[in-house]
Short mmCIF file of C-alpha atoms and ligand atoms in Angstrom, two decimals:
data_model
loop_
_atom_site.label_atom_id
_atom_site.label_comp_id
_atom_site.label_asym_id
_atom_site.label_seq_id
_atom_site.Cartn_x
_atom_site.Cartn_y
_atom_site.Cartn_z
CA MET B 1 0.10 -0.47 0.08
CA TYR B 2 1.32 3.42 -1.00
CA ASN B 3 1.83 6.78 1.46
CA PHE B 4 -1.26 8.59 1.24
CA ARG B 5 -3.16 12.07 2.44
CA PHE B 6 -6.52 11.00 3.14
CA TYR B 7 -7.94 14.55 3.36
CA VAL B 8 -12.06 15.27 2.82
CA PRO B 9 -13.28 18.46 4.83
CA THR B 10 -16.53 18.73 3.99
CA LYS B 11 -19.04 18.27 6.29
CA ILE B 12 -21.73 16.20 4.74
CA TYR B 13 -25.65 16.48 6.32
CA PHE B 14 -27.63 14.13 5.30
CA GLY B 15 -31.31 13.22 6.25
CA LYS B 16 -34.69 13.99 5.15
CA GLY B 17 -35.19 17.69 5.78
CA GLU B 18 -30.96 18.78 6.54
CA ILE B 19 -31.82 21.20 3.69
CA SER B 20 -32.47 23.43 7.07
CA HIS B 21 -29.17 23.86 7.17
CA LEU B 22 -28.23 26.16 5.09
CA ALA B 23 -29.24 28.99 7.28
CA GLU B 24 -25.46 27.93 8.24
CA LEU B 25 -23.85 30.10 5.22
CA LYS B 26 -24.52 33.38 6.84
CA ASP B 27 -21.23 32.52 8.80
CA TYR B 28 -19.14 32.84 5.39
CA GLY B 29 -21.02 35.96 4.53
CA SER B 30 -23.50 38.09 2.34
CA LYS B 31 -23.76 37.07 -0.86
CA VAL B 32 -24.40 33.64 -1.78
CA LEU B 33 -24.41 32.27 -6.07
CA LEU B 34 -27.38 30.48 -6.05
CA VAL B 35 -26.26 27.51 -9.13
CA TYR B 36 -28.52 24.67 -10.60
CA GLY B 37 -29.19 23.50 -13.71
CA GLY B 38 -31.94 23.29 -16.46
CA GLY B 39 -35.37 23.44 -13.89
CA SER B 40 -35.85 20.60 -12.07
CA ILE B 41 -35.59 22.09 -8.90
CA ARG B 42 -38.10 24.70 -9.84
CA LYS B 43 -40.48 21.53 -10.54
CA ASN B 44 -39.64 19.32 -6.69
CA GLY B 45 -39.81 22.09 -4.72
CA ILE B 46 -36.00 22.75 -4.01
CA TYR B 47 -35.33 26.22 -5.43
CA ASP B 48 -38.30 27.37 -2.93
CA SER B 49 -37.28 25.31 -0.05
CA ALA B 50 -33.88 26.64 -0.11
CA VAL B 51 -34.49 30.52 -1.22
CA LYS B 52 -37.02 31.14 2.05
CA ILE B 53 -33.43 29.25 3.76
CA LEU B 54 -30.72 31.75 2.69
CA GLY B 55 -33.06 35.37 2.53
CA GLU B 56 -34.63 34.27 6.40
CA ALA B 57 -30.89 33.94 7.05
CA GLY B 58 -30.20 37.36 5.31
CA LEU B 59 -28.42 36.42 2.42
CA SER B 60 -29.17 38.26 -0.81
CA VAL B 61 -28.81 35.69 -3.77
CA PHE B 62 -27.28 35.70 -7.36
CA GLU B 63 -28.12 33.45 -9.61
CA LEU B 64 -26.81 31.05 -11.97
CA ALA B 65 -29.13 29.53 -14.21
CA GLY B 66 -29.62 26.88 -16.34
CA VAL B 67 -25.58 24.72 -15.74
CA GLU B 68 -26.23 21.92 -18.68
CA PRO B 69 -25.53 18.57 -17.87
CA ASN B 70 -21.89 18.44 -19.51
CA PRO B 71 -20.99 21.38 -18.45
CA LYS B 72 -19.76 23.96 -20.22
CA ILE B 73 -17.22 26.36 -20.13
CA GLU B 74 -19.43 29.85 -21.80
CA THR B 75 -21.44 28.85 -18.33
CA VAL B 76 -18.85 29.28 -15.95
CA ARG B 77 -17.05 32.53 -17.80
CA ARG B 78 -20.76 33.64 -16.90
CA GLY B 79 -20.59 31.95 -13.58
CA VAL B 80 -17.30 33.91 -12.66
CA GLY B 81 -18.07 37.22 -14.44
CA ILE B 82 -21.04 37.43 -11.50
CA CYS B 83 -19.17 36.64 -9.24
CA LYS B 84 -17.05 39.08 -9.46
CA GLU B 85 -19.34 41.56 -10.82
CA GLU B 86 -21.62 40.96 -7.38
CA LYS B 87 -18.49 40.88 -4.89
CA VAL B 88 -19.87 37.50 -4.14
CA ASP B 89 -19.26 35.44 -0.82
CA MET B 90 -19.85 31.62 -1.21
CA VAL B 91 -21.15 29.82 -4.45
CA LEU B 92 -23.79 27.14 -3.87
CA ALA B 93 -25.31 24.98 -6.00
CA ILE B 94 -27.94 22.34 -6.22
CA GLY B 95 -28.32 19.50 -8.38
CA GLY B 96 -26.39 16.89 -9.44
CA GLY B 97 -22.47 16.69 -11.24
CA SER B 98 -22.91 18.72 -14.00
CA THR B 99 -24.24 22.09 -12.00
CA ILE B 100 -20.70 20.99 -8.96
CA ASP B 101 -18.34 20.28 -10.79
CA CYS B 102 -19.36 23.91 -12.33
CA ALA B 103 -19.64 25.44 -9.43
CA LYS B 104 -16.20 24.07 -8.59
CA VAL B 105 -14.69 26.63 -10.73
CA VAL B 106 -16.68 29.37 -10.73
CA ALA B 107 -15.76 29.48 -7.36
CA ALA B 108 -12.44 28.59 -8.03
CA GLY B 109 -12.58 31.53 -11.55
CA ALA B 110 -13.87 33.94 -8.80
CA LYS B 111 -9.75 33.74 -7.04
CA TYR B 112 -8.41 33.68 -10.33
CA ASP B 113 -7.36 36.14 -13.12
CA GLY B 114 -6.80 34.68 -15.55
CA ASP B 115 -9.22 32.23 -18.10
CA PRO B 116 -11.39 29.46 -16.04
CA TRP B 117 -10.71 27.22 -18.70
CA ASP B 118 -7.07 26.81 -17.65
CA ILE B 119 -7.85 26.16 -14.01
CA VAL B 120 -9.90 22.90 -16.40
CA LEU B 121 -6.56 22.23 -18.07
CA ASP B 122 -4.66 22.92 -14.82
CA GLY B 123 -6.01 22.17 -11.92
CA THR B 124 -2.83 23.71 -9.82
CA LYS B 125 -4.20 27.12 -10.99
CA ALA B 126 -6.77 26.40 -8.51
CA VAL B 127 -4.61 28.04 -5.46
CA THR B 128 -7.87 29.04 -4.08
CA ALA B 129 -11.87 29.72 -4.32
CA LEU B 130 -14.85 30.71 -2.92
CA PRO B 131 -16.50 28.57 0.16
CA ILE B 132 -18.38 25.84 -2.03
CA PHE B 133 -21.91 24.62 -1.05
CA SER B 134 -23.96 21.84 -2.18
CA VAL B 135 -27.26 20.31 -1.99
CA LEU B 136 -27.12 17.02 -4.15
CA THR B 137 -30.36 16.20 -5.81
CA LEU B 138 -28.48 13.25 -8.19
CA SER B 139 -26.82 10.49 -6.88
CA ALA B 140 -23.60 9.15 -9.78
CA THR B 141 -20.51 11.22 -9.58
CA GLY B 142 -19.49 11.78 -6.15
CA SER B 143 -18.72 15.69 -6.82
CA GLU B 144 -20.77 16.88 -3.40
CA MET B 145 -17.61 15.11 -1.65
CA ASP B 146 -14.73 14.87 -4.00
CA GLN B 147 -12.22 17.72 -5.61
CA PHE B 148 -13.20 16.87 -8.79
CA ALA B 149 -14.72 19.03 -11.46
CA VAL B 150 -15.60 18.53 -15.33
CA ILE B 151 -15.49 21.34 -17.91
CA SER B 152 -16.41 20.73 -21.46
CA ASP B 153 -15.44 23.05 -24.29
CA MET B 154 -17.44 21.16 -27.65
CA THR B 155 -16.29 24.57 -29.66
CA LYS B 156 -12.90 22.49 -29.90
CA ASN B 157 -14.31 18.50 -28.63
CA GLU B 158 -13.27 18.46 -25.46
CA LYS B 159 -13.79 16.89 -21.48
CA TRP B 160 -11.68 17.99 -19.10
CA GLY B 161 -10.99 16.25 -15.93
CA THR B 162 -9.31 19.30 -13.09
CA ALA B 163 -8.70 18.52 -9.52
CA ALA B 164 -7.92 20.93 -6.69
CA ASP B 165 -8.59 21.60 -2.83
CA CYS B 166 -10.10 24.54 -2.85
CA MET B 167 -12.11 23.17 -4.40
CA LYS B 168 -13.83 20.86 -2.04
CA PRO B 169 -16.86 21.37 -0.72
CA THR B 170 -17.06 23.31 2.76
CA MET B 171 -20.37 21.63 3.36
CA SER B 172 -22.73 18.83 1.31
CA ILE B 173 -26.47 18.53 1.97
CA LEU B 174 -27.70 14.78 1.18
CA ASP B 175 -31.56 14.48 1.11
CA PRO B 176 -32.11 10.71 0.18
CA THR B 177 -35.51 12.09 -0.50
CA TYR B 178 -34.10 14.84 -3.16
CA THR B 179 -33.20 12.11 -5.39
CA PHE B 180 -37.12 10.32 -5.96
CA SER B 181 -38.04 12.71 -8.96
CA VAL B 182 -34.73 11.49 -10.69
CA SER B 183 -36.28 9.91 -13.83
CA LYS B 184 -34.96 5.99 -15.39
CA LYS B 185 -32.62 6.93 -17.29
CA GLN B 186 -30.91 9.72 -15.25
CA THR B 187 -31.42 6.39 -12.32
CA ALA B 188 -29.46 4.21 -14.07
CA ALA B 189 -27.28 6.18 -15.27
CA GLY B 190 -25.61 6.99 -12.68
CA THR B 191 -25.86 3.39 -10.72
CA ALA B 192 -23.42 2.63 -13.90
CA ASP B 193 -21.01 5.61 -12.79
CA MET B 194 -20.88 5.12 -9.34
CA MET B 195 -20.13 1.87 -9.85
CA SER B 196 -17.31 2.91 -12.34
CA HIS B 197 -15.80 4.82 -9.97
CA THR B 198 -15.43 1.93 -7.77
CA PHE B 199 -13.98 0.04 -10.52
CA GLU B 200 -11.17 2.47 -11.19
CA ASN B 201 -9.90 2.28 -7.63
CA TYR B 202 -10.37 -1.52 -7.74
CA PHE B 203 -8.87 -3.10 -10.01
CA THR B 204 -5.33 -2.78 -9.52
CA LYS B 205 -2.35 -4.13 -9.90
CA GLU B 206 -1.10 -2.96 -6.87
CA LYS B 207 -1.13 -5.71 -3.43
CA GLY B 208 -1.53 -5.36 -0.26
CA VAL B 209 -4.64 -2.59 -0.41
CA ASP B 210 -7.21 -5.11 1.55
CA VAL B 211 -9.01 -2.14 3.27
CA GLN B 212 -9.84 -0.76 0.55
CA ALA B 213 -10.90 -3.36 -1.53
CA ARG B 214 -13.30 -4.91 0.61
CA PHE B 215 -14.36 -1.82 1.16
CA ALA B 216 -15.76 -1.45 -2.38
CA GLU B 217 -16.92 -4.55 -3.20
CA GLY B 218 -19.61 -3.45 -0.07
CA LEU B 219 -20.20 -0.06 -2.40
CA LEU B 220 -20.48 -2.99 -5.55
CA LYS B 221 -23.22 -5.35 -3.97
CA THR B 222 -24.71 -1.92 -2.11
CA MET B 223 -24.82 0.00 -5.44
CA ILE B 224 -26.10 -4.15 -7.62
CA LYS B 225 -28.95 -4.58 -4.71
CA TYR B 226 -30.34 -0.55 -4.48
CA GLY B 227 -30.09 0.14 -8.35
CA PRO B 228 -33.01 -1.68 -9.30
CA VAL B 229 -35.22 -0.55 -6.44
CA ALA B 230 -34.90 2.38 -7.25
CA LEU B 231 -35.80 2.46 -10.75
CA ALA B 232 -38.43 0.18 -9.50
CA GLN B 233 -39.90 2.47 -6.71
CA PRO B 234 -38.04 6.15 -7.49
CA ASP B 235 -39.54 7.16 -3.38
CA ASN B 236 -38.18 3.82 -2.19
CA TYR B 237 -35.98 6.50 0.57
CA ASP B 238 -33.26 3.45 1.66
CA ALA B 239 -32.74 2.64 -2.25
CA ARG B 240 -31.84 6.03 -2.33
CA ALA B 241 -30.07 7.11 0.37
CA ASN B 242 -28.01 3.90 0.59
CA LEU B 243 -27.10 4.71 -3.57
CA MET B 244 -26.77 8.09 -2.41
CA TRP B 245 -24.93 7.45 0.40
CA ALA B 246 -22.38 4.56 -1.40
CA ALA B 247 -21.97 7.17 -4.00
CA SER B 248 -19.91 9.58 -2.21
CA HIS B 249 -17.33 6.95 -0.94
CA ALA B 250 -16.74 5.77 -4.72
CA ILE B 251 -14.50 8.42 -4.81
CA ASN B 252 -13.53 10.31 -2.34
CA GLY B 253 -10.23 9.31 -1.74
CA LEU B 254 -11.23 5.85 0.52
CA ILE B 255 -10.61 3.46 -2.13
CA ALA B 256 -8.38 5.77 -4.39
CA ASN B 257 -6.21 5.83 -1.08
CA GLY B 258 -3.44 3.14 -0.99
CA SER B 259 -3.18 1.71 -4.49
CA GLN B 260 -3.54 5.51 -6.20
CA PRO B 261 -5.11 4.30 -9.98
CA ALA B 262 -4.60 5.97 -13.65
CA TRP B 263 -8.52 5.59 -14.94
CA CYS B 264 -9.21 3.96 -17.88
CA VAL B 265 -12.94 3.55 -18.55
CA HIS B 266 -13.25 7.67 -17.84
CA PRO B 267 -11.35 9.37 -19.98
CA MET B 268 -12.27 7.15 -23.12
CA GLU B 269 -16.10 8.33 -22.10
CA HIS B 270 -14.65 11.84 -21.48
CA GLU B 271 -14.01 11.40 -25.19
CA LEU B 272 -17.23 10.09 -26.24
CA SER B 273 -19.75 12.68 -24.26
CA ALA B 274 -16.72 15.88 -25.84
CA PHE B 275 -17.23 14.46 -29.27
CA TYR B 276 -21.11 13.24 -29.09
CA ASP B 277 -22.70 15.11 -25.58
CA ILE B 278 -23.47 11.73 -24.37
CA THR B 279 -24.91 11.11 -20.69
CA HIS B 280 -21.62 10.19 -18.92
CA GLY B 281 -23.12 7.21 -16.72
CA GLN B 282 -24.36 5.30 -20.34
CA GLY B 283 -20.48 6.37 -22.26
CA LEU B 284 -19.26 4.55 -18.64
CA ALA B 285 -22.04 1.98 -18.85
CA ILE B 286 -21.37 0.69 -23.11
CA LEU B 287 -17.61 1.16 -22.95
CA THR B 288 -17.28 -1.09 -19.08
CA PRO B 289 -17.98 -4.83 -19.85
CA VAL B 290 -16.41 -4.44 -23.30
CA TRP B 291 -13.31 -3.08 -21.41
CA MET B 292 -13.35 -5.70 -18.89
CA LYS B 293 -13.18 -8.34 -21.80
CA PHE B 294 -10.49 -6.32 -23.63
CA VAL B 295 -8.31 -6.23 -20.34
CA LEU B 296 -8.55 -9.89 -19.38
CA LYS B 297 -7.51 -11.04 -23.12
CA LYS B 298 -4.91 -8.82 -23.79
CA ASP B 299 -3.37 -9.51 -19.91
CA PRO B 300 -4.49 -12.44 -18.26
CA THR B 301 -2.92 -12.39 -15.19
CA THR B 302 -6.62 -9.97 -14.37
CA ALA B 303 -8.33 -13.32 -14.31
CA GLU B 304 -7.57 -13.11 -10.86
CA ASN B 305 -8.53 -9.69 -10.01
CA PHE B 306 -12.26 -10.14 -12.60
CA ALA B 307 -11.93 -13.86 -10.54
CA VAL B 308 -11.84 -12.22 -7.03
CA TYR B 309 -14.81 -9.27 -8.37
CA GLY B 310 -16.58 -12.20 -9.27
CA ARG B 311 -16.65 -14.36 -6.31
CA ASN B 312 -16.92 -11.36 -3.49
CA VAL B 313 -19.45 -9.59 -5.39
CA TRP B 314 -21.82 -11.77 -6.93
CA GLY B 315 -21.29 -14.90 -5.19
CA ILE B 316 -19.81 -17.04 -8.42
CA ASP B 317 -18.61 -19.82 -6.88
CA ASP B 318 -15.88 -20.90 -9.39
CA ASP B 319 -12.44 -21.89 -8.68
CA ASP B 320 -11.36 -21.23 -11.45
CA ASP B 321 -9.87 -17.91 -12.28
CA GLN B 322 -10.44 -17.32 -16.14
CA SER B 323 -13.66 -19.17 -15.69
CA ALA B 324 -15.28 -16.82 -12.82
CA ALA B 325 -13.71 -13.90 -14.23
CA GLU B 326 -15.42 -13.80 -17.93
CA LYS B 327 -18.53 -15.04 -15.42
CA ALA B 328 -18.00 -11.97 -13.72
CA ILE B 329 -17.73 -10.27 -16.52
CA GLU B 330 -21.25 -10.95 -18.02
CA CYS B 331 -22.82 -10.59 -14.63
CA THR B 332 -21.83 -6.86 -15.22
CA ARG B 333 -22.94 -7.26 -18.16
CA LYS B 334 -26.61 -8.43 -17.88
CA PHE B 335 -26.97 -6.26 -15.25
CA LEU B 336 -26.11 -3.57 -16.61
CA PHE B 337 -28.43 -3.52 -19.07
CA GLU B 338 -30.92 -6.29 -19.41
CA THR B 339 -31.77 -5.29 -15.40
CA MET B 340 -31.09 -0.60 -15.25
CA GLY B 341 -32.07 -0.69 -18.96
CA LEU B 342 -29.00 1.30 -20.31
CA PRO B 343 -28.16 1.50 -23.79
CA ALA B 344 -25.66 -1.67 -24.84
CA ASN B 345 -23.42 -0.02 -27.48
CA LEU B 346 -23.03 3.59 -29.03
CA ARG B 347 -25.14 3.38 -31.64
CA ALA B 348 -28.34 3.01 -29.38
CA VAL B 349 -26.71 6.75 -27.98
CA GLY B 350 -27.16 7.96 -30.93
CA ILE B 351 -22.80 7.26 -32.20
CA THR B 352 -23.25 6.10 -35.68
CA SER B 353 -20.24 6.78 -37.39
CA ASP B 354 -16.17 5.98 -36.11
CA GLU B 355 -15.13 9.20 -37.35
CA HIS B 356 -13.00 10.58 -34.66
CA PHE B 357 -12.84 7.01 -33.43
CA GLU B 358 -8.74 7.75 -34.11
CA VAL B 359 -8.00 11.53 -32.33
CA MET B 360 -10.54 10.51 -29.61
CA ALA B 361 -8.40 7.37 -28.95
CA GLU B 362 -5.08 9.21 -29.08
CA LYS B 363 -6.55 12.04 -25.98
CA ALA B 364 -8.07 9.21 -24.14
CA ALA B 365 -4.25 7.21 -24.52
CA LYS B 366 -3.39 10.16 -22.68
CA GLY B 367 -5.16 10.39 -20.37
CA SER B 368 -4.47 6.86 -18.84
CA VAL B 369 -1.09 6.86 -18.79
CA GLY B 370 -0.43 4.75 -15.24
CA CYS B 371 -3.78 2.43 -15.54
CA PHE B 372 -4.90 -1.21 -14.28
CA VAL B 373 -4.09 -2.45 -17.87
CA PRO B 374 -1.77 -0.24 -20.32
CA LEU B 375 -3.95 0.69 -23.24
CA THR B 376 -2.70 1.83 -26.69
CA LYS B 377 -4.59 3.85 -28.85
CA ASP B 378 -5.01 0.86 -30.98
CA ASP B 379 -6.01 -0.86 -28.20
CA ILE B 380 -8.50 2.06 -27.15
CA VAL B 381 -9.58 2.42 -31.02
CA GLU B 382 -9.88 -0.98 -30.86
CA ILE B 383 -12.25 -0.55 -27.71
CA PHE B 384 -13.99 1.88 -29.34
CA ARG B 385 -15.48 -0.22 -32.63
CA ALA B 386 -16.28 -3.63 -30.36
CA ALA B 387 -19.13 -0.86 -28.37
CA PHE B 388 -20.34 -0.15 -31.94
O1 NZQ H 401 -30.18 19.95 -15.15
P1 NZQ H 401 -31.06 19.77 -14.34
O2 NZQ H 401 -33.20 20.52 -14.88
O3 NZQ H 401 -31.20 19.72 -12.87
O4 NZQ H 401 -31.69 18.61 -14.73
C1 NZQ H 401 -30.93 16.87 -14.37
C2 NZQ H 401 -30.17 16.86 -15.27
O5 NZQ H 401 -30.89 16.97 -16.93
C3 NZQ H 401 -31.67 16.01 -14.07
N1 NZQ H 401 -31.80 15.66 -12.71
C4 NZQ H 401 -31.34 16.12 -11.16
N2 NZQ H 401 -31.42 16.01 -10.62
C5 NZQ H 401 -32.65 15.94 -10.92
C6 NZQ H 401 -32.79 16.06 -11.86
N3 NZQ H 401 -33.45 15.47 -12.74
C7 NZQ H 401 -35.11 15.04 -11.30
N4 NZQ H 401 -34.62 15.43 -10.04
C8 NZQ H 401 -33.58 15.70 -10.00
N5 NZQ H 401 -34.03 15.74 -8.54
O6 NZQ H 401 -30.65 14.86 -14.06
C9 NZQ H 401 -29.55 14.78 -15.81
C10 NZQ H 401 -28.15 14.95 -15.39
O7 NZQ H 401 -27.64 16.27 -14.65
P2 NZQ H 401 -26.18 16.08 -14.60
O8 NZQ H 401 -26.24 16.73 -13.67
O9 NZQ H 401 -25.69 16.19 -15.92
O10 NZQ H 401 -26.07 14.49 -14.17
P3 NZQ H 401 -24.58 13.99 -13.33
O11 NZQ H 401 -25.25 13.98 -12.03
O12 NZQ H 401 -24.38 12.34 -13.17
O13 NZQ H 401 -23.10 14.74 -13.40
C11 NZQ H 401 -22.87 14.71 -14.87
C12 NZQ H 401 -21.50 14.83 -14.94
O14 NZQ H 401 -20.62 15.50 -13.92
C13 NZQ H 401 -19.04 14.50 -14.24
C14 NZQ H 401 -19.63 13.99 -16.18
O15 NZQ H 401 -18.45 13.91 -16.13
C15 NZQ H 401 -20.56 15.03 -17.22
O16 NZQ H 401 -20.62 16.14 -16.73
N6 NZQ H 401 -18.13 14.11 -14.02
C16 NZQ H 401 -18.16 14.51 -12.82
C17 NZQ H 401 -16.92 14.28 -11.01
C18 NZQ H 401 -16.58 14.47 -10.75
N7 NZQ H 401 -17.43 16.05 -9.69
O17 NZQ H 401 -16.11 14.02 -9.59
C19 NZQ H 401 -16.92 12.08 -12.03
C20 NZQ H 401 -17.37 11.83 -12.91
O18 NZQ H 401 -16.66 11.05 -12.96
C21 NZQ H 401 -18.36 12.41 -14.73
O19 NZQ H 401 -17.21 12.59 -14.78
ZN1 ZN H 402 -17.92 9.71 -13.79
#
């Protein structure tokens, strides 16, 4: 196990009605930028609750509305402009990962002299940020408790993840009832995303990271148990609560620290979104089983890893590593496509041509150096083609 620093400064208020803690924002100043997406929070009433609490706490509220899924740099720039003009003290995101990610770079951009795209390309440019708060409405990315933000510039077909300690939220409110209104499509995509975060950290060649591995298996079992329940019963509190808390831990360092894996499926998916603006979790679901099969074939020693996954997560009773590994991959494929109803190939999300695969693969290969099984540009093109 490598040395590591585990640092999660985010205060979490978890459970029904915890939004009342937004009143604590008054301790951080008097002007807040409220960041939200395309309007779901207005429909389900969270907007009204939040504005009332902030108003009663004496805070002036400025708004950055309309953050897109796969948030765009233009929206970030708009938010930075408001913060600088109005001398805003803090940023509050209410929404899913896209809204929280946008708010993070707005908060860092407000304290930065240049263009916020610089921060997207290089997280070290984010030295300090306005305090960031979030009310999570979609369980998936873990942005509510991590240092990452992913922003796109569609004029360049670029989507990059950045990271900085100062972008870790100061406080996040996780009320599972706020996710009752999440659509089946986004519930399934969110489950695929949190599972992928867990896989990216779990599949490592590093030995002796048992604590992290057993935590990861527990998270995966929880996601596999409750993803289908949330699909069938959107207002099942326990399902939504378990998914929410599992997603936060999949990416907050708990299961990554000590093995420090570079991620590989995410860089491939980010290229799909950069060129085709598809839903992140759907792209991951499509790529994951294909990637697993490819990796098992390219490096047969990974049979051991996939077999352990199959036995501990899926209860596969098979002593032979190769066949246990194959069964585990098949369980994963069936779960994502049959149980969760996620799109099974790239055509199903509207990617009908392979014209950009070479460029996308080149970028993804650079972004995944040091991952579980190293992938060349040609390997990635092959994975894209197998997912077609
Ligand atoms: O925009 P609104 O109207 O709010 O609607 C959203 C959006 O259309 C809707 N939604 C959210 N909460 C809802 C709801 N609809 C009804 N009821 C609710 N309670 O869901 C749609 C998708 O929202 P979005 O925020 O885009 O989804 P998600 O949370 O999956 O975020 C995806 C983004 O996060 C990035 C992805 O790349 C993508 O850009 N990621 C961020 C990471 C991080 N910060 O650590 C890591 C991830 O790997 C990921 O890359
Ligand atoms: Zn993700």
